[in-house]
Amino acid sequence: MNFKELLNKGANFCFKLVFLLCLLIGSQLHAQNTTVEGTVTDAAGLSLPGVNVLEKGTKNGTSTDFDGHYKLKLTNPKAVLSFSFIGFKTIDVSAAGKTKVNATLTEDSNNLNEVVVIGYGTSKKSDLTGAVSTISGNDLKKVPVANVAEALTGRIAGVQVTAAEGSPDADIRIRVRGGGSLTQDASPLIIVDGFPINSMNDISSSDIDSMTVLKDAASTAIYGSRGANGVILITTKKGKDGKIAVNFNMFYGMKTMAKQIDVLSPDDYTKWQYEYALLSQTGTKVASDPSSYTKYFGNWQDQDMYKGLKGDNWQKQIFGRTGEVQSRDLGIRGGTDKLNYNFNYAHYDEKAIMIGSNYKRNNLSLALKSKLNDKIDVGFTVRYSDTEIDGGGVNEQNEKSSADSRMRTIVGYAPLPVAGLSSDDVSGDGSDILVNPLRAVYDNERQQFRKNFNMLGSFGWEIAENLKLNVDLGLDNFNNLDYRYYGLTTYYIANAPLGPLQGMPAMIMGDSKERRFRNANTLNYDFKKIMGENHHLTALLGQESINYNSNTVTTTIHGYPKFFDFDKAKTLTTQGTPQSVDNYYSPDDKLLSFFGRANYDYKNRYILSATFRADGSSKFLEQNRWGYFPAFAAGWKISEESFLKNTSWINLLKVRASYGEAGNNNIPVGQQVQIFQSTATTWINGVTSIWAPSKTMPNPDLKWETTVTQNFGLDFGFFKNRLSGNFDVYKNITSDLLINFPVPGSGYDFQYRNMGETQNTGFEATINVVAIEKAKYGLNFSFNMGINKNRINSLGVMNNFGAATGWASSQIGDDYLIQVGSSLGTMYGYKNDGRYEVSDFDYVGGKYVLKSGVISTATTLVGDGSALKPGDMKLKDVNGDGKVDLSDKTVIGNVNPKSSGGFVINGNAYGFDLMAAFNWSIGNDVYNADKIEFSTANASAQYKNLNSTMADGKRWTNLDPATGQLVTDPAALTALNANTTMWSPYMRTAIFTDWAVEDASFLRLNTLTLGYTAPEMFTSKLGVSKLRFYLTASNVFVWTNYSGSDPEVSTRRKNPLTPGVDSSPYPRSRQMVFGMNLNF
Amino acid sequence: MKHKIIIAGLIISGLFSSCQQFEDDYLDSPAQSTLDAALIFSTPGLAKGAIDGIKVPFAETNSYRGRFLPYYGLNTDTEWYNTSQTAGDKADLCVYDAKPGNTEMNTTNNAYSMMFSGIERANVCIKGIRQYGNPTPGSEMGQLLGEALTLRAIYYADLIKAWGDVPARFEPITSETLYLPKTSRDILYKQLIADLGEASTLVAWPNATAYTNTVEHVNKAFVKGFRARLALVASGFQQYPDGVRRSNDPELSVANMYALALKESREVIQSGSARLESTFEGLWRKYNEENTTAGGESLWELPFADGRGRMLFTFAVKHTAASDQFQANGANRGGVAGPLPTVFYDYDQVDARRDVTCVPYKYGAATNNIAKQELGTLDTWYFGKYRYEWMKRYVTSTNDDGVNKMYMRYAEVLLIAAETANELEGPGAAMPYLKEIRRRSFPAASQAVKVDAYVNALTSKEAMFNALVTENKYEFTGEMERKQNLIRWNLLKAKLDEAKVKMAALSARTGEYADVPTTLYYKFKTDNVSIDIYGLNRGENVNPGATYTAVTWTWTGTTADAKVNSLYKAGVNPDNRQFWPIWQVFIDGSNGQLKNDYGY
């Protein structure tokens, strides 16, 4: 079915429905015979809007208005009225002979009857046999953030949510139970209303009704191929029967930078520059006042003019602006049992803390649902989102050179203006030796526009009694337009363009279009008629197909006039020289599946479920195309047994066990056969494009990666469910890992392969405590934690291989190790042993000679490249061979936390509500690359500033401040460094030692909200059903020993093998938001 | 009921259509932005793009561009890494002390893997053109197949040159051949020599077709010359895992291979399709001007584009300023390696090659973007064959200069002919070739003595051989050809030791360097940029006057000794370190198939 047809059908259909709606309203106006009216309140006497009121045994019904008032014409004067409302117990009241029937609903404390969305259906929470967690839209609403994924932080046991850095569009890394894949993305499958999407970025939190996380294979196997890393199901809000209800929410907030890197003061900076200049002399050396220093800073005896100067704070200049966030959303929902609707509009606008960094998003959605008759219902949903992201951030994953990471320029920039070296403002001619940070930001401008248009149609038909057919059709269009500008100071323009165009601005524009079409057909049958009272069996059969195709037009333009800035380059493209236009069509990604599920319970005590799915994927060749994913689960509700049934304090006690297999095909399309790619090149004379096989070697034997999950869980609810929760233990084994495997020396760079096995074992706990539950006040806690242990069981043909983060170009080499028996994210480097002291050397003939017995370190690793001398960093001789060299590299850190989790405190009293959400992580390490970067002054680091770990008095020094000369005499050198503790920053190369591996355990108060709901007597006069004001602070505090800007960081994430690196991150911000919720 | 029928109909038709789709291999999803091998290799316009693809790995970051060309060929008795005395991974590569973990080289994107990437692309092309292209001699497809065979041989020859035995890959890789052990280089040589034999029947002579009127495309003169070079290397001395020796393979005997080399080199000479440029300086000016017209001396060049390649960046006469009137290639470009200090003084004073090859000055700091020549020190010379000053283009890249690598030139063909003729036919047969080389190098007035008398006196085979060894040095210093030649003559250590003795003599001004002046005098010429130097020639010992500035031109003491001795690492025998080790990442990535021989 093509798009146009679908649109026509949709429009046609809507028109008919609106017409029908008018008719229905009209008929209501004419019915005025035996009428009953009344007010519905809760136990506390507050009126309840939206309560369904139904004349029992008929379809005649209505719902209460915002004052809780209803009016209903009865068809039978002896009717019984049934009042029902979600979260409350349904009551029946006889209306015989009455004209006024008031009702009081009591809250249904057994929230275990809550219905949970699971794959291709729903289940009662108490009937679940798999490991499933949910979070409601109401909880999300209390966390005002741009990205819904962030709101999950610390909320669900076993689900780790980490923002890679502080930018408004930062990647949010979600890992369910550690994630099984090695080099492939271990992100969970995200499904919105049945439709798989790439990122949660485009969904507005106000549009979300609930989120469900499926954690074990028993739950995910119904998603077969793609469920191995967990599944997150997002259900958007649907229309609700009842009168029109309008929600309006807004907030406004401010953000500030949370933490910055301390740098040297101008005094200390110049002192260090003087020492650097002395040390770095080549050729004819002078004893004092080397020209590379005096050229910019004057003579040493005048250095005291820098004392006491306050330096420019460049981090503050770049990240110091007060960010602003604004959000408004409007939801309108209502309808009748024939037709209901939900309309939602949300606008989010953020001015981030970094100059030039903005984020804007509009979301629009409309969901319509209609019951055409007893048997047939149809639904139609349209969602549109439009996002604009401005600013190039601080680093990027597809960077042309790590030299362009902005933090590098910002922290290393001279703290004072020096003619020819640095300046306070953006100098236009670029003649300064150091690149002005503002200029670096402008020269790396970027703008992205994302548009997502999604349409879903559904059709349900009860073909026969208890047999229901559901047909879902969906179409998703995603468009991403990405402008990346390279200004005069970037590595790219100095090197990538052809000779004549070098040194002139360039722009790369990517315009990608993705289309996805999905059709799923399911048949549900409930065997309740056939099997008798005690047996309950339901079955589901289904078929699904998903077709995804995409193309990207990448336009590269070089050689703009030198004065062109981003805006001009974007709009005046003909002023540049087109380098290449590449319209790349990816092979289609198709999936065809058949699946089934059966749920059986006996006397609501013993629950069995089985699922099976067969998936065929176009990513594999015919012989490996189909993957089969079975799963079984069993539960035993002990609390339903006769021996416990009367134990009043136990409301639920259930054990459950599951076994299942799920798959993963998360590799790029087209890996199974060799293809020739046409690529533009600027490297060979007279050649503008070449044909060559992909650099990734094809592998015709690729097949599904499979995860086998075993899960054992316990659910409980005690004391009227005031204490509830669950515990789970699990073991996931992922085999036939799809690995992007390096094949150096073969002629190709990588090959996708199935090899190796990983294992995740763990424990999860969730505990909810309702401590106080009174009409006017209440207090509850919820706590969750997850302990996951990741282990690489096998790597196929080899035992280990290394991975390099490359943040320091090629200086460091492999700094992560992927090794059998250890876990993913194992850091690999040297052990730091402080520094060489004067006493380690004999002073012979004007030279320092290492004493015998002192471990020597290869000069390719530490020091300035010449012979070892006092003040050089010292490394540990790990293998005990008496010297330190490459063979002394060892495991020095692990990014995986021992445990992580969160807790949330909710309290309310007399209209006030308070929510505090914490999250924590224990035992994870972070690779603080920035700490190395800014404490190492190598050959290219002259005139660059250092961080305060290398402040005067801490760093090793050879400089006698009195004479302005280098000290070589052993006694004098010892005295000079009597109080210093660090090695000399003057080093040939950066080196990764355990000094830069820091324990990044933390406790963060992520969100703190204080709200006040205006009393009803006040609001009802305004015709408002609810009015709440609130104040929310985000990232309130982080309690950690980590010395970098934030312990939750991962900037070298293009390669999944190198998580947890803190190199040039966008700093985190602290946010304070004031907001309002208004319902009427 | 009506609804039911309509809906049921829809569903049934839906299921039917999905089944039909399924039957039509619904799950096959062919690549779209691609073309079939059959189409590419049957269409010359497309196949050319695939041939160009073979050349891209030359230019990859850590391939020929940034790692292989800057380091391979150092140090010899004429060329050295200018900071050989500074211990470190870079110097290690030149002083015969490289280790598998060398940080310059031990990366997966290093030259070693890029060469195999080029080989794989060549293999795919060769297979494709043979299968679909109908390559016949003289046809466009024939030329392309010949070019692919030749490019593959270039990659392989350089692999063997730097690493000795390596795996043999002459077919596109499959899962079965992904991991291979080393193959004896004898087998590789035979394949390459056969491939080049085939290629020489397929490609055109220089300027015979429009395609071969640039030396950036492979031509018959180059294929034959290169084949001759390989024949000498294959039969020459070299380090095998069991020691330094000639090949035991009878096919690669001196008799066979020298005959082949002589035949090929003579055919090039007789073809008249290439020639010596009329002057030595003219040759190098043409090179730096990026004149790639075929038919001259250059036979084939690595075709780096304007913004890629590091020949001048690495080897040029040094420029201190980040930008001056000649270049904007960044600070301290060029001068990474240079001639040994003795080389200049070993040349005959009137040999035109001397001043082109050895340059004692660099360009200093720039004032108003104008840099002037500055005398350096006696221990640091620069290769004058590479000069930004001679370029027509102004380099603006901060990392690349874009000048080609001249891979082989006609003078080498002449010297190969001379060497093989001397071996097989006696010195008389070699004389005309050597005379041709020397005639270009000396002014007309000196030719009777320096060319004719000099060559005519080489009447024994041995005298001729030794003269050719010396001529090779005068002709090729700075082209990094020397190392492989010394190896095949089994003279590597002997000549390096000799060079050390000579440098010590220069330092002490004894022996053959006793009359080298210890003071230089210079003044700026009228252009106020270049300098006029007095004192470089032996015997120039009289102060030329007050217009000149004096500079001490000595090189003594412990630092001089240390630098002399750094020509190769103390304690290492260069003859046992003829090759670099295969870098650790490739050993690790070889699934246990690769190991390092040669005592590493």
PDB file of C-alpha atoms in Angstrom, chain A residues 58-164:
ATOM      1  CA  THR A  58     -26.783  -1.479  28.650  1.00  0.00           C
ATOM      2  CA  LYS A  59     -24.478   0.633  26.649  1.00  0.00           C
ATOM      3  CA  ASN A  60     -26.035   3.754  28.100  1.00  0.00           C
ATOM      4  CA  GLY A  61     -23.429   5.722  29.987  1.00  0.00           C
ATOM      5  CA  THR A  62     -21.625   8.968  30.588  1.00  0.00           C
ATOM      6  CA  SER A  63     -18.773  10.277  32.614  1.00  0.00           C
ATOM      7  CA  THR A  64     -18.366  12.913  35.275  1.00  0.00           C
ATOM      8  CA  ASP A  65     -17.350  16.425  34.441  1.00  0.00           C
ATOM      9  CA  PHE A  66     -14.531  18.279  36.123  1.00  0.00           C
ATOM     10  CA  ASP A  67     -16.633  18.887  39.192  1.00  0.00           C
ATOM     11  CA  GLY A  68     -17.261  15.176  39.486  1.00  0.00           C
ATOM     12  CA  HIS A  69     -20.852  15.759  38.459  1.00  0.00           C
ATOM     13  CA  TYR A  70     -22.798  13.608  36.040  1.00  0.00           C
ATOM     14  CA  LYS A  71     -26.256  13.453  34.595  1.00  0.00           C
ATOM     15  CA  LEU A  72     -27.682  10.383  32.860  1.00  0.00           C
ATOM     16  CA  LYS A  73     -30.972   9.569  31.219  1.00  0.00           C
ATOM     17  CA  LEU A  74     -32.015   6.101  32.209  1.00  0.00           C
ATOM     18  CA  THR A  75     -33.637   3.614  29.921  1.00  0.00           C
ATOM     19  CA  ASN A  76     -34.969   1.636  32.833  1.00  0.00           C
ATOM     20  CA  PRO A  77     -36.084   3.349  36.053  1.00  0.00           C
ATOM     21  CA  LYS A  78     -34.880   0.356  38.088  1.00  0.00           C
ATOM     22  CA  ALA A  79     -31.450   0.529  36.658  1.00  0.00           C
ATOM     23  CA  VAL A  80     -28.277  -0.165  38.537  1.00  0.00           C
ATOM     24  CA  LEU A  81     -25.489   2.366  37.975  1.00  0.00           C
ATOM     25  CA  SER A  82     -21.950   1.192  37.718  1.00  0.00           C
ATOM     26  CA  PHE A  83     -19.199   3.699  38.581  1.00  0.00           C
ATOM     27  CA  SER A  84     -15.729   2.871  37.398  1.00  0.00           C
ATOM     28  CA  PHE A  85     -12.468   4.726  37.280  1.00  0.00           C
ATOM     29  CA  ILE A  86      -8.918   3.626  36.769  1.00  0.00           C
ATOM     30  CA  GLY A  87      -7.179   3.064  40.069  1.00  0.00           C
ATOM     31  CA  PHE A  88     -10.450   2.821  41.982  1.00  0.00           C
ATOM     32  CA  LYS A  89     -12.703  -0.054  42.831  1.00  0.00           C
ATOM     33  CA  THR A  90     -15.777  -0.249  40.657  1.00  0.00           C
ATOM     34  CA  ILE A  91     -19.032   0.039  42.585  1.00  0.00           C
ATOM     35  CA  ASP A  92     -22.617  -0.574  41.640  1.00  0.00           C
ATOM     36  CA  VAL A  93     -25.403   1.548  43.097  1.00  0.00           C
ATOM     37  CA  SER A  94     -29.098   0.978  42.491  1.00  0.00           C
ATOM     38  CA  ALA A  95     -30.815   4.000  41.038  1.00  0.00           C
ATOM     39  CA  ALA A  96     -34.315   2.669  41.519  1.00  0.00           C
ATOM     40  CA  GLY A  97     -36.622   5.530  42.287  1.00  0.00           C
ATOM     41  CA  LYS A  98     -33.887   8.014  42.771  1.00  0.00           C
ATOM     42  CA  THR A  99     -33.081  11.137  40.866  1.00  0.00           C
ATOM     43  CA  LYS A 100     -29.879  11.784  42.674  1.00  0.00           C
ATOM     44  CA  VAL A 101     -27.207   9.153  43.172  1.00  0.00           C
ATOM     45  CA  ASN A 102     -23.915  10.213  44.738  1.00  0.00           C
ATOM     46  CA  ALA A 103     -21.072   7.770  44.887  1.00  0.00           C
ATOM     47  CA  THR A 104     -17.831   7.543  46.760  1.00  0.00           C
ATOM     48  CA  LEU A 105     -15.085   5.515  45.147  1.00  0.00           C
ATOM     49  CA  THR A 106     -12.304   3.976  47.163  1.00  0.00           C
ATOM     50  CA  GLU A 107      -8.881   3.564  45.768  1.00  0.00           C
ATOM     51  CA  ASP A 108      -8.005   0.143  44.566  1.00  0.00           C
ATOM     52  CA  SER A 109      -4.967  -0.553  46.676  1.00  0.00           C
ATOM     53  CA  ASN A 110      -4.245  -3.678  44.717  1.00  0.00           C
ATOM     54  CA  ASN A 111      -2.284  -1.973  41.960  1.00  0.00           C
ATOM     55  CA  LEU A 112      -1.244  -5.419  40.873  1.00  0.00           C
ATOM     56  CA  ASN A 113      -4.360  -5.516  38.829  1.00  0.00           C
ATOM     57  CA  GLU A 114      -2.720  -2.812  36.847  1.00  0.00           C
ATOM     58  CA  VAL A 115      -2.485  -3.736  33.238  1.00  0.00           C
ATOM     59  CA  VAL A 116       0.947  -3.833  31.762  1.00  0.00           C
ATOM     60  CA  VAL A 117       1.759  -3.524  28.094  1.00  0.00           C
ATOM     61  CA  ILE A 118       3.811  -6.432  26.922  1.00  0.00           C
ATOM     62  CA  GLY A 119       4.806  -7.455  23.435  1.00  0.00           C
ATOM     63  CA  TYR A 120       1.756  -7.575  21.132  1.00  0.00           C
ATOM     64  CA  GLY A 121      -0.665  -7.379  23.998  1.00  0.00           C
ATOM     65  CA  THR A 122      -1.215  -6.622  27.627  1.00  0.00           C
ATOM     66  CA  SER A 123      -1.090  -8.578  30.787  1.00  0.00           C
ATOM     67  CA  LYS A 124      -2.233  -8.108  34.338  1.00  0.00           C
ATOM     68  CA  LYS A 125       0.781  -7.205  36.388  1.00  0.00           C
ATOM     69  CA  SER A 126       0.090 -10.009  38.818  1.00  0.00           C
ATOM     70  CA  ASP A 127       0.090 -12.537  36.005  1.00  0.00           C
ATOM     71  CA  LEU A 128       3.515 -11.670  34.671  1.00  0.00           C
ATOM     72  CA  THR A 129       5.978 -14.477  34.485  1.00  0.00           C
ATOM     73  CA  GLY A 130       8.893 -12.583  32.993  1.00  0.00           C
ATOM     74  CA  ALA A 131      11.064  -9.793  34.291  1.00  0.00           C
ATOM     75  CA  VAL A 132       9.139  -6.691  33.347  1.00  0.00           C
ATOM     76  CA  SER A 133       9.297  -3.198  34.820  1.00  0.00           C
ATOM     77  CA  THR A 134       7.143  -0.226  34.103  1.00  0.00           C
ATOM     78  CA  ILE A 135       7.185   3.451  34.658  1.00  0.00           C
ATOM     79  CA  SER A 136       4.133   5.602  34.160  1.00  0.00           C
ATOM     80  CA  GLY A 137       3.778   8.791  32.250  1.00  0.00           C
ATOM     81  CA  ASN A 138       2.930  10.569  35.471  1.00  0.00           C
ATOM     82  CA  ASP A 139       6.300   9.692  36.903  1.00  0.00           C
ATOM     83  CA  LEU A 140       7.990  10.936  33.764  1.00  0.00           C
ATOM     84  CA  LYS A 141       6.134  14.187  33.937  1.00  0.00           C
ATOM     85  CA  LYS A 142       7.768  14.976  37.224  1.00  0.00           C
ATOM     86  CA  VAL A 143      11.186  14.947  35.608  1.00  0.00           C
ATOM     87  CA  PRO A 144      11.360  17.856  33.212  1.00  0.00           C
ATOM     88  CA  VAL A 145      14.070  16.870  30.734  1.00  0.00           C
ATOM     89  CA  ALA A 146      14.537  17.111  27.001  1.00  0.00           C
ATOM     90  CA  ASN A 147      15.018  13.443  26.390  1.00  0.00           C
ATOM     91  CA  VAL A 148      12.617  10.909  27.785  1.00  0.00           C
ATOM     92  CA  ALA A 149      15.384   8.371  28.129  1.00  0.00           C
ATOM     93  CA  GLU A 150      17.067  10.536  30.710  1.00  0.00           C
ATOM     94  CA  ALA A 151      13.981  10.370  32.862  1.00  0.00           C
ATOM     95  CA  LEU A 152      14.571   6.641  33.242  1.00  0.00           C
ATOM     96  CA  THR A 153      17.826   7.272  35.095  1.00  0.00           C
ATOM     97  CA  GLY A 154      17.903   5.315  38.294  1.00  0.00           C
ATOM     98  CA  ARG A 155      14.244   4.301  38.032  1.00  0.00           C
ATOM     99  CA  ILE A 156      14.363   0.690  36.980  1.00  0.00           C
ATOM    100  CA  ALA A 157      16.440  -2.072  38.480  1.00  0.00           C
ATOM    101  CA  GLY A 158      18.898  -3.480  35.991  1.00  0.00           C
ATOM    102  CA  VAL A 159      18.474  -0.645  33.541  1.00  0.00           C
ATOM    103  CA  GLN A 160      21.470   1.622  33.399  1.00  0.00           C
ATOM    104  CA  VAL A 161      20.878   4.966  31.776  1.00  0.00           C
ATOM    105  CA  THR A 162      23.890   7.169  31.227  1.00  0.00           C
ATOM    106  CA  ALA A 163      24.095  10.427  29.405  1.00  0.00           C
ATOM    107  CA  ALA A 164      27.425  10.514  27.599  1.00  0.00           C
TER     108      ALA A 164
END
